[in-house]
Amino acid sequence: MGEGICDYTKHIIDLRRHMWMAGVEVELRRLIWQIAVVGKYISAKIHESNRKLAGLKNVYGEDQMALDRASDEILKNQLQFSGFVRQYASEELEDIIDIGTGQEKYIVTADPLDGSSLVDSNLSIGTIIGIHKNSVLDCGRNTMVAALYITYGPLITMIYSAGKGAHEFVLNREGEYVLSEENIKLKEKGSIFSPGGLRRDWTDKHLKFIDQMESEGYKLRYSGGFVPDINQILIKKGGLFTYPALKKSPQGKLRLLFELQPMAFIMEQAGGMAIDGNQDILSVKVENINQLSPIYIGSPYEVQMARRMLDQC
Ligand code: F6P
Ligand code: MN
């Protein structure tokens, strides 16, 4: 007998089934699911803005909100009625805001549209989410329970971790997130690197570290989007991304709470590491929501090499 539709669905592990099988607790899996669904709406918004790039007017003739702000609104509105979120903090907002009744279990952080300046050049961009059970003004190890990111590229993909490995899903043509890679595990050492910042602004120690990577033959892979650059390291199973301390900006450029902690959570779950040059990113205390931090993130060999070389006097 040929395979009918029922047989076909048997082979597909969708996001909800996967989280259930992985033993993720019910409220957390419903929340992750709802956020993944928001990814579809954000993607629709990106397409709408691309129509504008193609010279097509929006149907209502009204001013379009900037894409990153629109993505933030979509996310916030969805989470407000999720029933699982008591506070929301986003790169697009000044402060942490209360949503829900105050009794809900989780606090969500978001970089709603990372790399939004790459939209016009049609490169991949993404959404980064952290899910916390306690105040976000702490180190991630005490409060993070899950993290995920969505990549809007030729395909829409989503990688989540609820502390039981890191798993990749692809949004299929039927609009379902289906499992594409379970338990992503990095190799000890990779072959690509993504160094952020200008060479002339790097510290001497960082410069030596990058010289060392170049001399070991690492290939340069830097898109200018944090999400696709991290995604490349995870999917290629190794390598290093860094946005270092700069001479005029000792804390670098990227945000600890919205960008670095969620990626560090996922990277550790995939057997990788993430440090600020010395300390683990997830052990750094968040003092304010817009705090920046340098980062070295990727497979163990490269991150440990960074730690060694940056420690030297
Ligand atoms: O969110 C900040 C961001 O756009 C990241 O996505 C990216 O990794 C970084 O800045 C790129 O910075 P630069 O333009 O300095 O290379
Ligand atoms: Mn960003």
mmCIF file of N, CA, C and O in Angstrom, residues 186-250:
data_model
loop_
_atom_site.group_PDB
_atom_site.id
_atom_site.type_symbol
_atom_site.label_atom_id
_atom_site.label_comp_id
_atom_site.label_asym_id
_atom_site.label_seq_id
_atom_site.Cartn_x
_atom_site.Cartn_y
_atom_site.Cartn_z
ATOM 1 N N LEU A 186 28.527 20.598 18.297
ATOM 2 C CA LEU A 186 29.705 21.164 17.646
ATOM 3 C C LEU A 186 30.880 20.216 17.769
ATOM 4 O O LEU A 186 30.985 19.446 18.725
ATOM 5 N N LYS A 187 31.803 20.328 16.808
ATOM 6 C CA LYS A 187 33.073 19.623 16.942
ATOM 7 C C LYS A 187 33.933 20.409 17.918
ATOM 8 O O LYS A 187 33.636 21.557 18.235
ATOM 9 N N GLU A 188 35.025 19.809 18.352
ATOM 10 C CA GLU A 188 35.934 20.501 19.264
ATOM 11 C C GLU A 188 36.513 21.763 18.606
ATOM 12 O O GLU A 188 36.716 22.790 19.249
ATOM 13 N N LYS A 189 36.712 21.687 17.289
ATOM 14 C CA LYS A 189 37.388 22.757 16.564
ATOM 15 C C LYS A 189 36.721 22.935 15.200
ATOM 16 O O LYS A 189 36.386 21.954 14.544
ATOM 17 N N GLY A 190 36.538 24.196 14.810
ATOM 18 C CA GLY A 190 35.920 24.453 13.514
ATOM 19 C C GLY A 190 36.905 25.020 12.519
ATOM 20 O O GLY A 190 38.127 24.982 12.728
ATOM 21 N N SER A 191 36.387 25.599 11.411
ATOM 22 C CA SER A 191 37.313 26.108 10.394
ATOM 23 C C SER A 191 36.921 27.500 9.875
ATOM 24 O O SER A 191 37.506 27.984 8.921
ATOM 25 N N ILE A 192 35.903 28.134 10.505
ATOM 26 C CA ILE A 192 35.508 29.471 10.040
ATOM 27 C C ILE A 192 35.553 30.471 11.198
ATOM 28 O O ILE A 192 35.443 30.088 12.368
ATOM 29 N N PHE A 193 35.714 31.730 10.876
ATOM 30 C CA PHE A 193 35.647 32.757 11.929
ATOM 31 C C PHE A 193 34.979 34.032 11.422
ATOM 32 O O PHE A 193 35.062 34.377 10.246
ATOM 33 N N SER A 194 34.291 34.716 12.366
ATOM 34 C CA SER A 194 33.548 35.942 12.064
ATOM 35 C C SER A 194 33.986 37.026 13.046
ATOM 36 O O SER A 194 33.443 37.119 14.135
ATOM 37 N N PRO A 195 34.972 37.834 12.655
ATOM 38 C CA PRO A 195 35.459 38.851 13.592
ATOM 39 C C PRO A 195 34.806 40.205 13.339
ATOM 40 O O PRO A 195 34.973 40.802 12.288
ATOM 41 N N GLY A 196 34.076 40.719 14.339
ATOM 42 C CA GLY A 196 33.414 42.018 14.213
ATOM 43 C C GLY A 196 34.328 43.170 14.617
ATOM 44 O O GLY A 196 35.357 42.971 15.269
ATOM 45 N N GLY A 197 33.934 44.373 14.232
ATOM 46 C CA GLY A 197 34.709 45.574 14.590
ATOM 47 C C GLY A 197 35.821 45.832 13.590
ATOM 48 O O GLY A 197 36.181 44.951 12.801
ATOM 49 N N LEU A 198 36.356 47.054 13.631
ATOM 50 C CA LEU A 198 37.432 47.408 12.700
ATOM 51 C C LEU A 198 38.791 47.054 13.290
ATOM 52 O O LEU A 198 39.042 47.288 14.466
ATOM 53 N N ARG A 199 39.650 46.528 12.462
ATOM 54 C CA ARG A 199 41.004 46.146 12.876
ATOM 55 C C ARG A 199 41.700 47.290 13.616
ATOM 56 O O ARG A 199 42.340 47.088 14.632
ATOM 57 N N ARG A 200 41.534 48.539 13.109
ATOM 58 C CA ARG A 200 42.259 49.661 13.714
ATOM 59 C C ARG A 200 41.735 49.970 15.135
ATOM 60 O O ARG A 200 42.386 50.666 15.900
ATOM 61 N N ASP A 201 40.533 49.462 15.477
ATOM 62 C CA ASP A 201 39.971 49.702 16.817
ATOM 63 C C ASP A 201 40.227 48.557 17.780
ATOM 64 O O ASP A 201 39.851 48.628 18.952
ATOM 65 N N TRP A 202 40.806 47.460 17.285
ATOM 66 C CA TRP A 202 41.030 46.295 18.153
ATOM 67 C C TRP A 202 42.165 46.554 19.145
ATOM 68 O O TRP A 202 43.082 47.328 18.862
ATOM 69 N N THR A 203 42.108 45.856 20.268
ATOM 70 C CA THR A 203 43.213 45.921 21.228
ATOM 71 C C THR A 203 44.364 45.054 20.695
ATOM 72 O O THR A 203 44.145 44.196 19.823
ATOM 73 N N ASP A 204 45.558 45.257 21.248
ATOM 74 C CA ASP A 204 46.714 44.486 20.765
ATOM 75 C C ASP A 204 46.522 42.984 20.957
ATOM 76 O O ASP A 204 46.883 42.186 20.091
ATOM 77 N N LYS A 205 45.934 42.636 22.122
ATOM 78 C CA LYS A 205 45.757 41.198 22.398
ATOM 79 C C LYS A 205 44.762 40.577 21.424
ATOM 80 O O LYS A 205 44.965 39.461 20.935
ATOM 81 N N HIS A 206 43.714 41.311 21.138
ATOM 82 C CA HIS A 206 42.706 40.772 20.201
ATOM 83 C C HIS A 206 43.312 40.638 18.802
ATOM 84 O O HIS A 206 43.087 39.650 18.111
ATOM 85 N N LEU A 207 44.089 41.645 18.434
ATOM 86 C CA LEU A 207 44.750 41.618 17.126
ATOM 87 C C LEU A 207 45.642 40.379 16.997
ATOM 88 O O LEU A 207 45.617 39.676 15.974
ATOM 89 N N LYS A 208 46.380 40.079 18.068
ATOM 90 C CA LYS A 208 47.257 38.887 18.045
ATOM 91 C C LYS A 208 46.431 37.613 17.907
ATOM 92 O O LYS A 208 46.812 36.675 17.203
ATOM 93 N N PHE A 209 45.314 37.607 18.617
ATOM 94 C CA PHE A 209 44.435 36.431 18.556
ATOM 95 C C PHE A 209 43.923 36.214 17.120
ATOM 96 O O PHE A 209 43.968 35.104 16.590
ATOM 97 N N ILE A 210 43.472 37.294 16.497
ATOM 98 C CA ILE A 210 42.954 37.168 15.128
ATOM 99 C C ILE A 210 44.087 36.773 14.161
ATOM 100 O O ILE A 210 43.899 35.922 13.281
ATOM 101 N N ASP A 211 45.262 37.351 14.358
ATOM 102 C CA ASP A 211 46.423 36.949 13.533
ATOM 103 C C ASP A 211 46.667 35.448 13.646
ATOM 104 O O ASP A 211 46.955 34.771 12.661
ATOM 105 N N GLN A 212 46.556 34.950 14.882
ATOM 106 C CA GLN A 212 46.766 33.525 15.127
ATOM 107 C C GLN A 212 45.731 32.689 14.356
ATOM 108 O O GLN A 212 46.067 31.703 13.706
ATOM 109 N N MET A 213 44.469 33.127 14.410
ATOM 110 C CA MET A 213 43.429 32.376 13.693
ATOM 111 C C MET A 213 43.710 32.386 12.187
ATOM 112 O O MET A 213 43.563 31.370 11.505
ATOM 113 N N GLU A 214 44.126 33.568 11.712
ATOM 114 C CA GLU A 214 44.431 33.656 10.271
ATOM 115 C C GLU A 214 45.570 32.718 9.914
ATOM 116 O O GLU A 214 45.528 32.016 8.905
ATOM 117 N N SER A 215 46.588 32.690 10.792
ATOM 118 C CA SER A 215 47.736 31.837 10.466
ATOM 119 C C SER A 215 47.383 30.357 10.580
ATOM 120 O O SER A 215 48.021 29.508 9.959
ATOM 121 N N GLU A 216 46.350 30.038 11.359
ATOM 122 C CA GLU A 216 45.908 28.625 11.434
ATOM 123 C C GLU A 216 44.959 28.278 10.288
ATOM 124 O O GLU A 216 44.453 27.163 10.216
ATOM 125 N N GLY A 217 44.684 29.249 9.427
ATOM 126 C CA GLY A 217 43.927 28.942 8.200
ATOM 127 C C GLY A 217 42.415 29.042 8.301
ATOM 128 O O GLY A 217 41.702 28.507 7.453
ATOM 129 N N TYR A 218 41.914 29.714 9.327
ATOM 130 C CA TYR A 218 40.453 29.870 9.424
ATOM 131 C C TYR A 218 39.934 30.720 8.274
ATOM 132 O O TYR A 218 40.559 31.724 7.903
ATOM 133 N N LYS A 219 38.784 30.339 7.744
ATOM 134 C CA LYS A 219 38.185 31.098 6.639
ATOM 135 C C LYS A 219 37.277 32.181 7.192
ATOM 136 O O LYS A 219 36.478 31.919 8.107
ATOM 137 N N LEU A 220 37.336 33.371 6.578
ATOM 138 C CA LEU A 220 36.523 34.499 7.024
ATOM 139 C C LEU A 220 35.059 34.327 6.603
ATOM 140 O O LEU A 220 34.775 34.092 5.429
ATOM 141 N N ARG A 221 34.155 34.451 7.571
ATOM 142 C CA ARG A 221 32.716 34.369 7.281
ATOM 143 C C ARG A 221 32.006 35.407 8.137
ATOM 144 O O ARG A 221 31.728 35.159 9.300
ATOM 145 N N TYR A 222 31.750 36.577 7.620
ATOM 146 C CA TYR A 222 31.115 37.641 8.402
ATOM 147 C C TYR A 222 30.076 38.325 7.531
ATOM 148 O O TYR A 222 30.404 38.924 6.514
ATOM 149 N N SER A 223 28.796 38.226 7.953
ATOM 150 C CA SER A 223 27.736 38.811 7.112
ATOM 151 C C SER A 223 27.284 40.162 7.604
ATOM 152 O O SER A 223 26.633 40.897 6.878
ATOM 153 N N GLY A 224 27.583 40.478 8.885
ATOM 154 C CA GLY A 224 27.051 41.706 9.477
ATOM 155 C C GLY A 224 25.727 41.465 10.183
ATOM 156 O O GLY A 224 25.125 42.388 10.714
ATOM 157 N N GLY A 225 25.290 40.222 10.201
ATOM 158 C CA GLY A 225 24.081 39.854 10.949
ATOM 159 C C GLY A 225 24.467 38.821 11.997
ATOM 160 O O GLY A 225 25.013 37.766 11.664
ATOM 161 N N PHE A 226 24.174 39.114 13.242
ATOM 162 C CA PHE A 226 24.574 38.221 14.331
ATOM 163 C C PHE A 226 23.889 36.849 14.182
ATOM 164 O O PHE A 226 24.533 35.809 14.329
ATOM 165 N N VAL A 227 22.583 36.871 13.896
ATOM 166 C CA VAL A 227 21.846 35.606 13.815
ATOM 167 C C VAL A 227 22.427 34.684 12.723
ATOM 168 O O VAL A 227 22.811 33.553 13.021
ATOM 169 N N PRO A 228 22.529 35.140 11.475
ATOM 170 C CA PRO A 228 23.079 34.209 10.466
ATOM 171 C C PRO A 228 24.531 33.828 10.733
ATOM 172 O O PRO A 228 24.946 32.704 10.411
ATOM 173 N N ASP A 229 25.311 34.731 11.325
ATOM 174 C CA ASP A 229 26.713 34.385 11.598
ATOM 175 C C ASP A 229 26.820 33.297 12.676
ATOM 176 O O ASP A 229 27.633 32.373 12.571
ATOM 177 N N ILE A 230 25.972 33.402 13.709
ATOM 178 C CA ILE A 230 25.958 32.356 14.739
ATOM 179 C C ILE A 230 25.372 31.064 14.151
ATOM 180 O O ILE A 230 25.863 29.962 14.390
ATOM 181 N N ASN A 231 24.322 31.237 13.366
ATOM 182 C CA ASN A 231 23.680 30.068 12.760
ATOM 183 C C ASN A 231 24.674 29.275 11.913
ATOM 184 O O ASN A 231 24.690 28.048 11.916
ATOM 185 N N GLN A 232 25.530 29.995 11.202
ATOM 186 C CA GLN A 232 26.504 29.319 10.352
ATOM 187 C C GLN A 232 27.453 28.461 11.194
ATOM 188 O O GLN A 232 27.786 27.335 10.847
ATOM 189 N N ILE A 233 27.868 28.999 12.330
ATOM 190 C CA ILE A 233 28.781 28.243 13.201
ATOM 191 C C ILE A 233 28.090 26.989 13.751
ATOM 192 O O ILE A 233 28.667 25.903 13.790
ATOM 193 N N LEU A 234 26.820 27.143 14.146
ATOM 194 C CA LEU A 234 26.101 25.981 14.685
ATOM 195 C C LEU A 234 25.881 24.914 13.610
ATOM 196 O O LEU A 234 26.095 23.730 13.849
ATOM 197 N N ILE A 235 25.462 25.350 12.446
ATOM 198 C CA ILE A 235 25.110 24.378 11.410
ATOM 199 C C ILE A 235 26.360 23.737 10.788
ATOM 200 O O ILE A 235 26.358 22.569 10.420
ATOM 201 N N LYS A 236 27.462 24.518 10.726
ATOM 202 C CA LYS A 236 28.721 23.942 10.209
ATOM 203 C C LYS A 236 29.505 23.249 11.324
ATOM 204 O O LYS A 236 30.640 22.842 11.141
ATOM 205 N N LYS A 237 28.947 23.240 12.516
ATOM 206 C CA LYS A 237 29.482 22.476 13.667
ATOM 207 C C LYS A 237 30.816 22.995 14.201
ATOM 208 O O LYS A 237 31.632 22.237 14.693
ATOM 209 N N GLY A 238 31.019 24.291 14.087
ATOM 210 C CA GLY A 238 32.219 24.822 14.742
ATOM 211 C C GLY A 238 32.695 26.113 14.121
ATOM 212 O O GLY A 238 32.224 26.517 13.054
ATOM 213 N N GLY A 239 33.640 26.755 14.834
ATOM 214 C CA GLY A 239 34.172 28.037 14.392
ATOM 215 C C GLY A 239 33.969 29.067 15.494
ATOM 216 O O GLY A 239 33.562 28.720 16.611
ATOM 217 N N LEU A 240 34.252 30.319 15.167
ATOM 218 C CA LEU A 240 34.190 31.350 16.204
ATOM 219 C C LEU A 240 33.575 32.635 15.674
ATOM 220 O O LEU A 240 33.885 33.074 14.563
ATOM 221 N N PHE A 241 32.706 33.240 16.488
ATOM 222 C CA PHE A 241 32.227 34.591 16.221
ATOM 223 C C PHE A 241 32.753 35.451 17.364
ATOM 224 O O PHE A 241 32.703 35.063 18.526
ATOM 225 N N THR A 242 33.261 36.633 17.030
ATOM 226 C CA THR A 242 33.644 37.569 18.083
ATOM 227 C C THR A 242 33.242 38.990 17.724
ATOM 228 O O THR A 242 33.329 39.395 16.559
ATOM 229 N N TYR A 243 32.731 39.698 18.733
ATOM 230 C CA TYR A 243 32.643 41.154 18.634
ATOM 231 C C TYR A 243 33.375 41.632 19.878
ATOM 232 O O TYR A 243 32.861 41.557 20.984
ATOM 233 N N PRO A 244 34.615 42.090 19.724
ATOM 234 C CA PRO A 244 35.483 42.279 20.886
ATOM 235 C C PRO A 244 35.313 43.647 21.552
ATOM 236 O O PRO A 244 34.575 44.504 21.051
ATOM 237 N N ALA A 245 36.035 43.816 22.647
ATOM 238 C CA ALA A 245 36.197 45.145 23.239
ATOM 239 C C ALA A 245 36.941 45.994 22.207
ATOM 240 O O ALA A 245 37.879 45.519 21.569
ATOM 241 N N LEU A 246 36.523 47.222 22.028
ATOM 242 C CA LEU A 246 37.221 48.107 21.096
ATOM 243 C C LEU A 246 37.918 49.194 21.907
ATOM 244 O O LEU A 246 37.505 49.491 23.041
ATOM 245 N N LYS A 247 38.948 49.803 21.316
ATOM 246 C CA LYS A 247 39.701 50.821 22.071
ATOM 247 C C LYS A 247 38.767 51.888 22.634
ATOM 248 O O LYS A 247 38.867 52.282 23.778
ATOM 249 N N LYS A 248 37.833 52.346 21.793
ATOM 250 C CA LYS A 248 36.928 53.405 22.283
ATOM 251 C C LYS A 248 35.630 52.877 22.878
ATOM 252 O O LYS A 248 34.800 53.669 23.323
ATOM 253 N N SER A 249 35.448 51.599 22.842
ATOM 254 C CA SER A 249 34.214 51.021 23.384
ATOM 255 C C SER A 249 34.566 49.687 24.044
ATOM 256 O O SER A 249 34.414 48.620 23.451
ATOM 257 N N PRO A 250 35.079 49.777 25.285
ATOM 258 C CA PRO A 250 35.608 48.577 25.947
ATOM 259 C C PRO A 250 34.582 47.472 26.141
ATOM 260 O O PRO A 250 34.945 46.322 26.360
#
